[in-house]
Tab-separated table of C-alpha atoms and ligand atoms in Angstrom:
chain	number	residue	atom	x	y	z
Z	1	UNK	CA	2.943	10.491	0.025
Z	2	UNK	CA	-0.709	11.053	0.337
Z	3	UNK	CA	-3.164	12.154	2.894
Z	4	UNK	CA	-4.781	8.899	3.878
Z	5	UNK	CA	-7.333	10.147	6.362
Z	6	UNK	CA	-10.892	9.104	5.629
Z	7	UNK	CA	-13.477	11.718	6.193
Z	8	UNK	CA	-15.461	10.057	8.958
Z	9	UNK	CA	-12.220	9.316	10.752
Z	10	UNK	CA	-11.526	11.025	14.066
Z	11	UNK	CA	-9.269	13.792	12.789
Z	12	UNK	CA	-6.449	13.288	15.253
Z	13	UNK	CA	-6.010	9.588	14.431
Z	14	UNK	CA	-3.794	8.579	11.513
Z	15	UNK	CA	-5.215	5.954	9.183
Z	16	UNK	CA	-2.427	3.458	8.420
Z	17	UNK	CA	-4.407	1.441	5.871
Z	18	UNK	CA	-3.068	3.356	2.865
Z	19	UNK	CA	0.589	3.615	3.944
Z	20	UNK	CA	3.075	1.799	1.730
Z	21	UNK	CA	6.297	0.407	3.219
Z	22	UNK	CA	8.299	3.630	2.837
Z	23	UNK	CA	5.503	5.712	4.338
Z	24	UNK	CA	5.021	3.219	7.180
Z	25	UNK	CA	8.756	3.218	7.984
Z	26	UNK	CA	8.733	7.016	8.064
Z	27	UNK	CA	5.756	6.917	10.412
Z	28	UNK	CA	7.458	4.529	12.856
Z	29	UNK	CA	10.677	6.481	12.851
Z	30	UNK	CA	8.698	9.669	13.508
Z	31	UNK	CA	7.132	8.133	16.607
Z	32	UNK	CA	10.552	6.893	17.792
Z	33	UNK	CA	10.126	3.201	16.920
Z	34	UNK	CA	12.251	0.751	14.939
Z	35	UNK	CA	11.619	0.569	11.177
Z	36	UNK	CA	11.068	-3.242	11.301
Z	37	UNK	CA	7.733	-2.475	12.979
Z	38	UNK	CA	6.589	-1.202	9.598
Z	39	UNK	CA	6.885	-4.703	8.101
Z	40	UNK	CA	5.069	-6.285	11.053
Z	41	UNK	CA	2.190	-3.858	10.917
Z	42	UNK	CA	1.943	-4.019	7.122
Z	43	UNK	CA	1.616	-7.815	7.294
Z	44	UNK	CA	-1.010	-7.618	10.005
Z	45	UNK	CA	-3.110	-5.157	8.102
Z	46	UNK	CA	-2.886	-6.543	4.593
Z	47	UNK	CA	-2.039	-10.230	4.898
Z	48	UNK	CA	-4.019	-11.031	8.036
Z	49	UNK	CA	-6.700	-8.392	7.625
Z	50	UNK	CA	-6.225	-6.933	11.118
Z	51	UNK	CA	-8.754	-4.247	11.958
Z	52	UNK	CA	-7.058	-2.913	15.068
Z	53	UNK	CA	-3.704	-2.940	16.821
Z	54	UNK	CA	-4.840	-5.097	19.727
Z	55	UNK	CA	-4.833	-8.093	17.352
Z	56	UNK	CA	-1.132	-7.664	16.554
Z	57	UNK	CA	0.195	-10.241	19.001
Z	58	UNK	CA	3.876	-10.013	18.053
Z	59	UNK	CA	3.909	-6.281	18.762
Z	60	UNK	CA	4.681	-5.286	22.369
Z	61	UNK	CA	1.711	-4.313	24.505
Z	62	UNK	CA	3.146	-0.857	25.080
Z	63	UNK	CA	3.447	-0.192	21.363
Z	64	UNK	CA	-0.023	-1.568	20.689
Z	65	UNK	CA	-1.434	0.824	23.267
Z	66	UNK	CA	0.514	3.711	21.742
Z	67	UNK	CA	-0.754	2.838	18.258
Z	68	UNK	CA	-4.329	2.564	19.502
Z	69	UNK	CA	-3.992	6.112	20.833
Z	70	UNK	CA	-2.644	7.746	17.712
Z	71	UNK	CA	-3.593	5.600	14.746
Z	72	UNK	CA	-6.339	3.463	13.265
Z	73	UNK	CA	-7.114	1.081	10.412
Z	74	UNK	CA	-10.145	2.465	8.687
Z	75	UNK	CA	-11.831	1.287	5.492
Z	76	UNK	CA	-15.058	2.257	3.754
Z	77	UNK	CA	-17.941	0.047	4.707
Z	78	UNK	CA	-19.846	-2.213	2.284
Z	79	UNK	CA	-23.410	-0.966	2.035
Z	80	UNK	CA	-24.625	-3.297	-0.696
Z	81	UNK	CA	-23.464	-6.499	-2.338
Z	82	UNK	CA	-24.907	-7.872	-5.584
Z	83	UNK	CA	-24.051	-11.199	-7.179
Z	84	UNK	CA	-24.577	-11.761	-10.898
Z	85	UNK	CA	-25.584	-15.076	-12.434
Z	86	UNK	CA	-22.046	-15.464	-13.841
Z	87	UNK	CA	-20.462	-15.155	-10.362
Z	88	UNK	CA	-19.437	-11.496	-10.716
Z	89	UNK	CA	-19.877	-9.595	-7.445
Z	90	UNK	CA	-20.361	-5.851	-7.130
Z	91	UNK	CA	-19.930	-4.002	-3.863
Z	92	UNK	CA	-21.108	-0.518	-3.119
Z	93	UNK	CA	-18.889	1.077	-0.475
Z	94	UNK	CA	-19.789	4.176	1.485
Z	95	UNK	CA	-17.295	7.021	1.742
Z	96	UNK	CA	-18.080	10.401	3.230
Z	97	UNK	CA	-21.361	12.295	3.077
Z	98	UNK	CA	-23.315	11.192	0.025
Z	99	UNK	CA	-20.361	9.657	-1.824
Z	100	UNK	CA	-19.915	5.992	-2.553
Z	101	UNK	CA	-17.824	3.888	-4.928
Z	102	UNK	CA	-18.224	0.562	-6.646
Z	103	UNK	CA	-15.779	-2.325	-6.809
Z	104	UNK	CA	-16.299	-5.453	-8.887
Z	105	UNK	CA	-14.910	-8.977	-8.513
Z	106	UNK	CA	-14.808	-11.081	-11.683
Z	107	UNK	CA	-14.081	-14.782	-11.166
Z	108	UNK	CA	-12.725	-16.809	-14.066
Z	109	UNK	CA	-11.426	-20.375	-14.303
Z	110	UNK	CA	-7.816	-19.575	-13.572
Z	111	UNK	CA	-7.952	-16.151	-11.961
Z	112	UNK	CA	-9.984	-13.665	-9.973
Z	113	UNK	CA	-9.866	-10.035	-11.062
Z	114	UNK	CA	-10.791	-7.082	-8.895
Z	115	UNK	CA	-11.871	-3.956	-10.769
Z	116	UNK	CA	-10.971	-1.008	-8.559
Z	117	UNK	CA	-12.117	2.635	-8.588
Z	118	UNK	CA	-9.649	5.515	-8.272
Z	119	UNK	CA	-11.925	8.561	-8.059
Z	120	UNK	CA	-15.457	9.433	-6.976
Z	121	UNK	CA	-16.959	9.907	-10.426
Z	122	UNK	CA	-14.727	10.990	-13.288
Z	123	UNK	CA	-13.709	14.378	-14.657
Z	124	UNK	CA	-13.081	13.318	-18.237
Z	125	UNK	CA	-16.611	13.458	-19.613
Z	126	UNK	CA	-16.284	10.557	-22.089
Z	127	UNK	CA	-19.788	10.507	-23.580
Z	128	UNK	CA	-20.185	6.714	-23.531
Z	129	UNK	CA	-19.441	6.199	-19.845
Z	130	UNK	CA	-22.148	6.338	-17.224
Z	131	UNK	CA	-19.481	7.145	-14.610
Z	132	UNK	CA	-18.570	10.234	-16.614
Z	133	UNK	CA	-22.199	11.258	-16.748
Z	134	UNK	CA	-22.102	11.325	-12.952
Z	135	UNK	CA	-19.564	14.161	-12.858
Z	136	UNK	CA	-16.585	14.321	-10.546
Z	137	UNK	CA	-16.316	14.834	-6.835
Z	138	UNK	CA	-12.856	13.998	-5.570
Z	139	UNK	CA	-9.838	11.725	-5.702
Z	140	UNK	CA	-9.832	8.630	-3.542
Z	141	UNK	CA	-7.121	8.503	-0.875
Z	142	UNK	CA	-4.568	5.682	-1.063
Z	143	UNK	CA	-6.419	4.125	1.900
Z	144	UNK	CA	-9.699	4.167	-0.005
Z	145	UNK	CA	-8.072	2.590	-3.064
Z	146	UNK	CA	-6.258	-0.228	-1.245
Z	147	UNK	CA	-9.288	-0.662	1.032
Z	148	UNK	CA	-11.151	-2.064	-1.967
Z	149	UNK	CA	-8.736	-5.042	-1.970
Z	150	UNK	CA	-8.715	-5.274	1.809
Z	151	UNK	CA	-12.504	-5.294	2.027
Z	152	UNK	CA	-12.996	-7.603	-0.990
Z	153	UNK	CA	-10.472	-10.104	0.404
Z	154	UNK	CA	-12.432	-10.274	3.630
Z	155	UNK	CA	-15.774	-10.555	1.879
Z	156	UNK	CA	-14.515	-13.299	-0.436
Z	157	UNK	CA	-12.552	-15.230	2.116
Z	158	UNK	CA	-13.901	-14.486	5.585
Z	159	UNK	CA	-12.330	-17.574	7.196
Z	160	UNK	CA	-8.828	-17.030	5.865
Z	161	UNK	CA	-8.702	-13.643	7.515
Z	162	UNK	CA	-10.378	-14.135	10.860
Z	163	UNK	CA	-10.120	-11.727	13.727
Z	164	UNK	CA	-8.518	-14.277	16.006
Z	165	UNK	CA	-4.945	-14.034	17.279
Z	166	UNK	CA	-4.313	-17.532	15.940
Z	167	UNK	CA	-3.989	-16.137	12.432
Z	168	UNK	CA	-0.500	-14.928	13.217
Z	169	UNK	CA	2.052	-16.526	10.903
Z	170	UNK	CA	-0.484	-17.440	8.265
Z	171	UNK	CA	0.537	-15.863	5.013
Z	172	UNK	CA	-1.632	-15.115	2.077
Z	173	UNK	CA	0.339	-17.335	-0.300
Z	174	UNK	CA	-0.166	-17.209	-4.027
Z	175	UNK	CA	-2.015	-20.546	-4.151
Z	176	UNK	CA	-4.751	-19.400	-1.775
Z	177	UNK	CA	-5.328	-16.016	-3.318
Z	178	UNK	CA	-8.828	-15.243	-4.444
Z	179	UNK	CA	-7.809	-11.952	-5.991
Z	180	UNK	CA	-5.012	-12.739	-8.450
Z	181	UNK	CA	-5.308	-9.648	-10.670
Z	182	UNK	CA	-6.232	-6.017	-10.144
Z	183	UNK	CA	-7.401	-3.669	-12.877
Z	184	UNK	CA	-7.838	0.047	-12.262
Z	185	UNK	CA	-10.828	0.168	-14.575
Z	186	UNK	CA	-13.545	1.168	-12.139
Z	187	UNK	CA	-14.765	4.704	-11.559
Z	188	UNK	CA	-12.303	7.478	-12.335
Z	189	UNK	CA	-9.132	8.204	-14.277
Z	190	UNK	CA	-6.261	6.684	-12.259
Z	191	UNK	CA	-3.553	8.902	-13.768
Z	192	UNK	CA	-5.364	12.031	-12.597
Z	193	UNK	CA	-4.954	10.744	-9.033
Z	194	UNK	CA	-1.344	9.800	-9.523
Z	195	UNK	CA	0.235	9.867	-6.052
Z	196	UNK	CA	-2.557	8.044	-4.279
Z	197	UNK	CA	-2.880	5.434	-7.030
Z	198	UNK	CA	0.877	4.796	-7.027
Z	199	UNK	CA	1.006	4.429	-3.238
Z	200	UNK	CA	-1.879	1.935	-3.354
Z	201	UNK	CA	-0.155	0.033	-6.174
Z	202	UNK	CA	3.030	-0.158	-4.086
Z	203	UNK	CA	0.931	-2.040	-1.531
Z	204	UNK	CA	-0.533	-4.337	-4.200
Z	205	UNK	CA	3.009	-5.238	-5.334
Z	206	UNK	CA	4.596	-5.282	-1.860
Z	207	UNK	CA	5.603	-8.781	-0.689
Z	208	UNK	CA	4.636	-7.897	2.889
Z	209	UNK	CA	1.178	-6.840	1.711
Z	210	UNK	CA	-0.519	-8.390	-1.370
Z	211	UNK	CA	2.565	-9.510	-3.323
Z	212	UNK	CA	1.011	-9.324	-6.794
Z	213	UNK	CA	3.340	-9.239	-9.784
Z	214	UNK	CA	3.500	-6.108	-11.950
Z	215	UNK	CA	2.060	-8.138	-14.785
Z	216	UNK	CA	-1.124	-8.710	-12.801
Z	217	UNK	CA	-1.838	-5.095	-11.948
Z	218	UNK	CA	-3.199	-3.014	-14.822
Z	219	UNK	CA	-3.782	0.705	-15.041
Z	220	UNK	CA	-6.372	1.674	-17.616
Z	221	UNK	CA	-6.065	5.247	-18.815
Z	222	UNK	CA	-7.716	7.548	-21.292
Z	223	UNK	CA	-4.200	8.872	-21.934
Z	224	UNK	CA	-2.803	11.436	-19.507
Z	225	UNK	CA	0.486	11.649	-21.386
Z	226	UNK	CA	2.781	13.358	-18.817
Z	227	UNK	CA	1.578	10.987	-16.099
Z	228	UNK	CA	2.380	7.980	-18.310
Z	229	UNK	CA	5.962	9.157	-18.472
Z	230	UNK	CA	6.089	9.504	-14.683
Z	231	UNK	CA	4.481	6.121	-14.222
Z	232	UNK	CA	7.257	4.427	-16.134
Z	233	UNK	CA	9.813	5.830	-13.686
Z	234	UNK	CA	7.837	5.152	-10.515
Z	235	UNK	CA	5.770	2.025	-10.965
Z	236	UNK	CA	5.733	0.337	-14.357
Z	237	UNK	CA	2.732	-1.944	-14.088
Z	238	UNK	CA	0.708	-3.285	-17.025
Z	239	UNK	CA	-1.018	-0.755	-19.177
Z	240	UNK	CA	-4.347	-0.554	-20.982
Z	241	UNK	CA	-5.057	2.452	-23.177
Z	242	UNK	CA	-8.663	3.511	-23.775
Z	243	UNK	CA	-8.135	4.469	-27.389
Z	244	UNK	CA	-11.640	3.852	-28.787
Z	245	UNK	CA	-10.983	5.603	-32.097
Z	246	UNK	CA	-8.645	5.272	-35.093
Z	247	UNK	CA	-8.201	9.046	-35.614
Z	248	UNK	CA	-8.287	12.351	-33.726
Z	249	UNK	CA	-11.533	13.477	-35.338
Z	250	UNK	CA	-13.539	10.631	-33.803
Z	251	UNK	CA	-11.525	10.495	-30.592
Z	252	UNK	CA	-12.008	14.218	-29.904
Z	253	UNK	CA	-15.731	13.529	-29.895
Z	254	UNK	CA	-15.815	10.516	-27.581
Z	255	UNK	CA	-12.722	11.064	-25.402
Z	256	UNK	CA	-12.429	14.853	-24.890
Z	257	UNK	CA	-9.010	14.414	-23.223
Z	258	UNK	CA	-7.756	13.773	-26.770
Z	259	UNK	CA	-7.961	17.516	-27.468
Z	260	UNK	CA	-5.206	17.977	-24.931
Z	261	UNK	CA	-3.171	14.847	-25.674
Z	262	UNK	CA	-3.862	13.713	-29.248
Z	263	UNK	CA	-3.332	10.169	-30.491
Z	264	UNK	CA	0.186	10.689	-31.848
Z	265	UNK	CA	1.472	11.966	-28.484
Z	266	UNK	CA	-0.355	9.226	-26.655
Z	267	UNK	CA	1.079	6.419	-28.761
Z	268	UNK	CA	4.567	7.916	-28.497
Z	269	UNK	CA	4.170	7.893	-24.707
Z	270	UNK	CA	3.133	4.212	-24.876
Z	271	UNK	CA	6.161	3.433	-27.000
Z	272	UNK	CA	8.359	5.207	-24.423
Z	273	UNK	CA	6.690	3.251	-21.623
Z	274	UNK	CA	7.891	0.021	-23.190
Z	275	UNK	CA	11.254	1.068	-24.565
Z	276	UNK	CA	14.139	-1.011	-23.378
Z	277	UNK	CA	12.022	-3.344	-21.287
Z	278	UNK	CA	12.061	-6.830	-22.659
Z	279	UNK	CA	10.023	-8.328	-19.845
Z	280	UNK	CA	6.913	-6.355	-20.667
Z	281	UNK	CA	5.561	-7.956	-23.773
Z	282	UNK	CA	2.758	-5.684	-24.820
Z	283	UNK	CA	0.098	-3.271	-23.705
Z	284	UNK	CA	-3.618	-3.442	-24.339
Z	285	UNK	CA	-5.587	-1.144	-26.599
Z	286	UNK	CA	-9.207	-0.868	-25.450
Z	287	UNK	CA	-11.728	-0.055	-28.142
Z	288	UNK	CA	-15.394	0.293	-27.266
Z	289	UNK	CA	-17.636	-0.647	-30.198
Z	290	UNK	CA	-20.123	2.169	-30.880
Z	291	UNK	CA	-22.610	1.659	-33.711
Z	292	UNK	CA	-22.016	4.050	-36.620
Z	293	UNK	CA	-19.327	5.983	-34.723
Z	294	UNK	CA	-16.078	3.993	-34.804
Z	295	UNK	CA	-17.013	0.550	-36.098
Z	296	UNK	CA	-16.719	0.628	-39.914
Z	297	UNK	CA	-14.370	-1.576	-41.916
Z	298	UNK	CA	-12.476	1.573	-42.867
Z	299	UNK	CA	-12.051	2.361	-39.153
Z	300	UNK	CA	-10.645	-1.132	-38.572
Z	301	UNK	CA	-8.089	-0.712	-41.372
Z	302	UNK	CA	-7.203	2.767	-40.079
Z	303	UNK	CA	-6.666	1.326	-36.600
Z	304	UNK	CA	-4.464	-1.456	-37.934
Z	305	UNK	CA	-2.326	1.122	-39.739
Z	306	UNK	CA	-2.186	3.440	-36.701
Z	307	UNK	CA	-0.907	0.737	-34.386
Z	308	UNK	CA	1.644	-0.838	-36.683
Z	309	UNK	CA	5.033	-1.368	-34.978
Z	310	UNK	CA	3.504	-0.966	-31.517
Z	311	UNK	CA	3.730	-3.889	-29.078
Z	312	UNK	CA	0.015	-4.114	-28.355
Z	313	UNK	CA	-2.966	-6.415	-28.389
Z	314	UNK	CA	-6.498	-5.161	-28.934
Z	315	UNK	CA	-9.568	-5.620	-26.755
Z	316	UNK	CA	-12.830	-4.856	-28.517
Z	317	UNK	CA	-15.409	-3.940	-25.870
Z	318	UNK	CA	-19.091	-4.227	-26.785
Z	319	UNK	CA	-20.666	-0.975	-25.578
Z	320	UNK	CA	-22.788	-1.452	-22.475
Z	321	UNK	CA	-25.749	0.892	-22.686
Z	322	UNK	CA	-27.067	2.766	-19.657
Z	323	UNK	CA	-30.145	4.977	-19.186
Z	324	UNK	CA	-30.038	8.051	-21.454
Z	325	UNK	CA	-26.808	7.036	-23.198
Z	326	UNK	CA	-26.581	8.561	-26.670
Z	327	UNK	CA	-24.891	5.520	-28.212
Z	328	UNK	CA	-25.791	2.014	-29.326
Z	329	UNK	CA	-23.591	-1.029	-29.317
Z	330	UNK	CA	-22.371	-2.225	-32.716
Z	331	UNK	CA	-24.037	-5.354	-34.063
Z	332	UNK	CA	-22.205	-8.590	-33.253
Z	333	UNK	CA	-21.675	-9.183	-36.968
Z	334	UNK	CA	-19.954	-5.773	-37.260
Z	335	UNK	CA	-17.759	-6.483	-34.240
Z	336	UNK	CA	-16.743	-9.850	-35.696
Z	337	UNK	CA	-15.849	-8.253	-39.029
Z	338	UNK	CA	-13.834	-5.538	-37.227
Z	339	UNK	CA	-11.981	-8.241	-35.308
Z	340	UNK	CA	-11.311	-10.205	-38.462
Z	341	UNK	CA	-9.675	-7.223	-40.209
Z	342	UNK	CA	-7.404	-6.580	-37.227
Z	343	UNK	CA	-6.629	-10.241	-36.878
Z	344	UNK	CA	-5.658	-10.523	-40.544
Z	345	UNK	CA	-3.434	-7.461	-40.089
Z	346	UNK	CA	-1.541	-9.464	-37.464
Z	347	UNK	CA	-3.004	-8.221	-34.169
Z	348	UNK	CA	-4.086	-10.406	-31.290
Z	349	UNK	CA	-7.659	-9.137	-31.019
Z	350	UNK	CA	-10.092	-10.253	-28.352
Z	351	UNK	CA	-13.770	-9.389	-28.033
Z	352	UNK	CA	-14.248	-8.748	-24.315
Z	353	UNK	CA	-16.886	-10.890	-22.717
Z	354	UNK	CA	-19.409	-8.786	-20.883
Z	355	UNK	CA	-19.520	-9.793	-17.225
Z	356	UNK	CA	-21.991	-9.005	-14.483
Z	357	UNK	CA	-24.465	-7.458	-16.896
Z	358	UNK	CA	-27.525	-8.333	-14.826
Z	359	UNK	CA	-26.192	-6.278	-11.874
Z	360	UNK	CA	-24.874	-3.305	-13.915
Z	361	UNK	CA	-21.296	-4.288	-13.116
Z	362	UNK	CA	-20.030	-4.312	-16.705
Z	363	UNK	CA	-17.504	-1.832	-18.156
Z	364	UNK	CA	-18.669	1.737	-17.851
Z	365	UNK	CA	-21.724	0.905	-15.794
Z	366	UNK	CA	-20.188	1.599	-12.412
Z	367	UNK	CA	-21.738	4.653	-10.957
Z	368	UNK	CA	-21.618	4.779	-7.152
Z	369	UNK	CA	-22.990	8.041	-5.863
Z	370	UNK	CA	-21.323	11.359	-6.508
Z	371	UNK	CA	-22.329	14.116	-4.199
Z	372	UNK	CA	-21.097	17.198	-6.008
Z	373	UNK	CA	-21.094	16.711	-9.755
Z	374	UNK	CA	-19.888	20.144	-10.667
Z	375	UNK	CA	-16.180	19.590	-10.993
Z	376	UNK	CA	-15.919	18.188	-14.477
Z	377	UNK	CA	-12.952	19.374	-16.487
Z	378	UNK	CA	-13.211	20.441	-20.105
Z	379	UNK	CA	-10.171	19.562	-22.159
Z	380	UNK	CA	-9.302	21.924	-24.955
Z	381	UNK	CA	-6.545	21.695	-27.472
Z	382	UNK	CA	-3.288	23.114	-26.185
Z	383	UNK	CA	-0.240	24.096	-28.098
Z	384	UNK	CA	2.117	21.897	-26.086
M	401	LIG	N1	-10.553	6.248	-16.939
M	401	LIG	C1	-9.953	5.004	-17.258
M	401	LIG	C2	-10.461	3.804	-16.500
M	401	LIG	C3	-11.926	3.525	-16.423
M	401	LIG	S1	-12.792	2.857	-17.798
M	401	LIG	C4	-9.965	4.787	-18.763
M	401	LIG	O1	-10.533	5.612	-19.491
M	401	LIG	O2	-9.342	3.844	-19.208
M	401	LIG	C5	-12.326	1.262	-18.104
M	401	LIG	C6	-12.660	0.780	-19.524
M	401	LIG	O3	-14.071	0.571	-19.703
M	401	LIG	C7	-12.262	1.791	-20.537
M	401	LIG	O4	-11.671	1.262	-21.660
M	401	LIG	C8	-13.590	2.420	-20.848
M	401	LIG	O5	-13.537	3.146	-21.971
M	401	LIG	C9	-14.493	1.222	-20.886
M	401	LIG	N2	-15.909	1.626	-20.839
M	401	LIG	C10	-16.388	2.684	-20.222
M	401	LIG	N3	-17.718	2.791	-20.388
M	401	LIG	C11	-18.106	1.766	-21.129
M	401	LIG	C12	-19.374	1.326	-21.620
M	401	LIG	N4	-20.504	1.969	-21.361
M	401	LIG	N5	-19.405	0.193	-22.353
M	401	LIG	C13	-18.251	-0.476	-22.593
M	401	LIG	N6	-17.034	-0.104	-22.137
M	401	LIG	C14	-16.953	1.008	-21.428
C-alpha cells in the first residue's frame, strides 16, 4: 500500500483518492467503522466524482463529520487544456512545487482512451523520448495516478458527475463511459513505480470504482523483467512492450535498460506472463521507426525471426520528433515495406496513427515540468 498524500495536502489529513478497496477497508476498520463503508465511499469518490464527504448523503452525518476532520479527497488541478484538431485533448496537471504531468484523451469511433502518466519525468534515458530528456523527479502516488482518470472524467463529462446530492444512485455504467480504455503510456516507466501503479490499476478494474476490464487497461514497459513477473501474480492487465529493436546491439543504444535486462530475458518474461492463460490472446510489441537506426529490411526480417512463437502483434510507431532530438522518423515508404515484411511473416502489424500532433500530445512528446532532473539512472550490464 502506498503513501497517497499529495504534497500540498495538509499533512495530518489522509487523502482517500488513491485507496483501493483493500486499503479503504483497512482504513475504515482502523477508525472503528464497518468495512461496508469502504464500498460506499469508493463509489462516491470514483463513480459519482464526490469532492468531499459532505456530499455522501447515504453516510451518517456523524461519520461524514469524522471523515471531514481526518481525511480528504485531493487531486492535482488542471492548469492547461489543449484540444487538437482530431479531438485529442491534453491536460497539464499541477503537482507540487514546479512539477506537473500530462494526461491525454484520445477519442476514436468506438472507444475513448486515456493515456496516463506514472512518474514525473522518466529515469530510463531512452534517447528518442522527450520525456526522458526531461530527467526524473519522483514517482506519482496512487492518488496522483488515479486522479488522472477522476479529473479527466469530470472534464469530459461535467454533467454526469455533478456536485449535487441528487447524483446518488447514478452509476457510471459501461454504455455511458467516455473513458473506455486506459494505457499507461504517458510520462514515466510504470513498472519502476510498481506498488502505486498496481493500487491505481486495482481502482481502474474495481467494479465499485471504474469497472474497466483487464483487457482495456494496458501497461507499456521498456522491460523491467522482475517487475513483469510480479505483475503477472498481482494484476495481469494487458501488456505492451517497448522493444524498438531486433537485437541487443541496437536496443542497448536506444533503450539503455536493455543492458540490464537484454532481449532474451525480456521475451522470456513476456512468454511467462502469458503462460497458461487462454483468455489473454496476445501482447503488443511497440517499435518506434527511427530512420537509419532500426528500420532496414534486414531489421524487419530479424524482428520476425526474434518474435516467432510469441503470441504478439506489432505496432509500428512513426517517430515523433521534438526539439533537439537526435533522430529522424523513417520515410513512410520504409515503414510500409517494414510492415509488409512482418505481415508476410504472419504478424498482425499496425502502423500507429499519430494523434494530437498539433498540440504535442503524440507518443513521446509528453513532457510536463520536472523540477529536479538529476535523478536519472544509468543501466549497465549485470551478470544476473
Ligand atoms: N516507459 C514506458 C511507457 C511510456 S512510452 C515504455 O517505455 O513503454 C509509451 C510508448 O511511446 C513507448 O513505446 C515509447 O517508446 C513510445 N515513444 C516514446 N517516445 C516516442 C517518440 N518520440 N515518437 C514515437 N513514439 C515514442
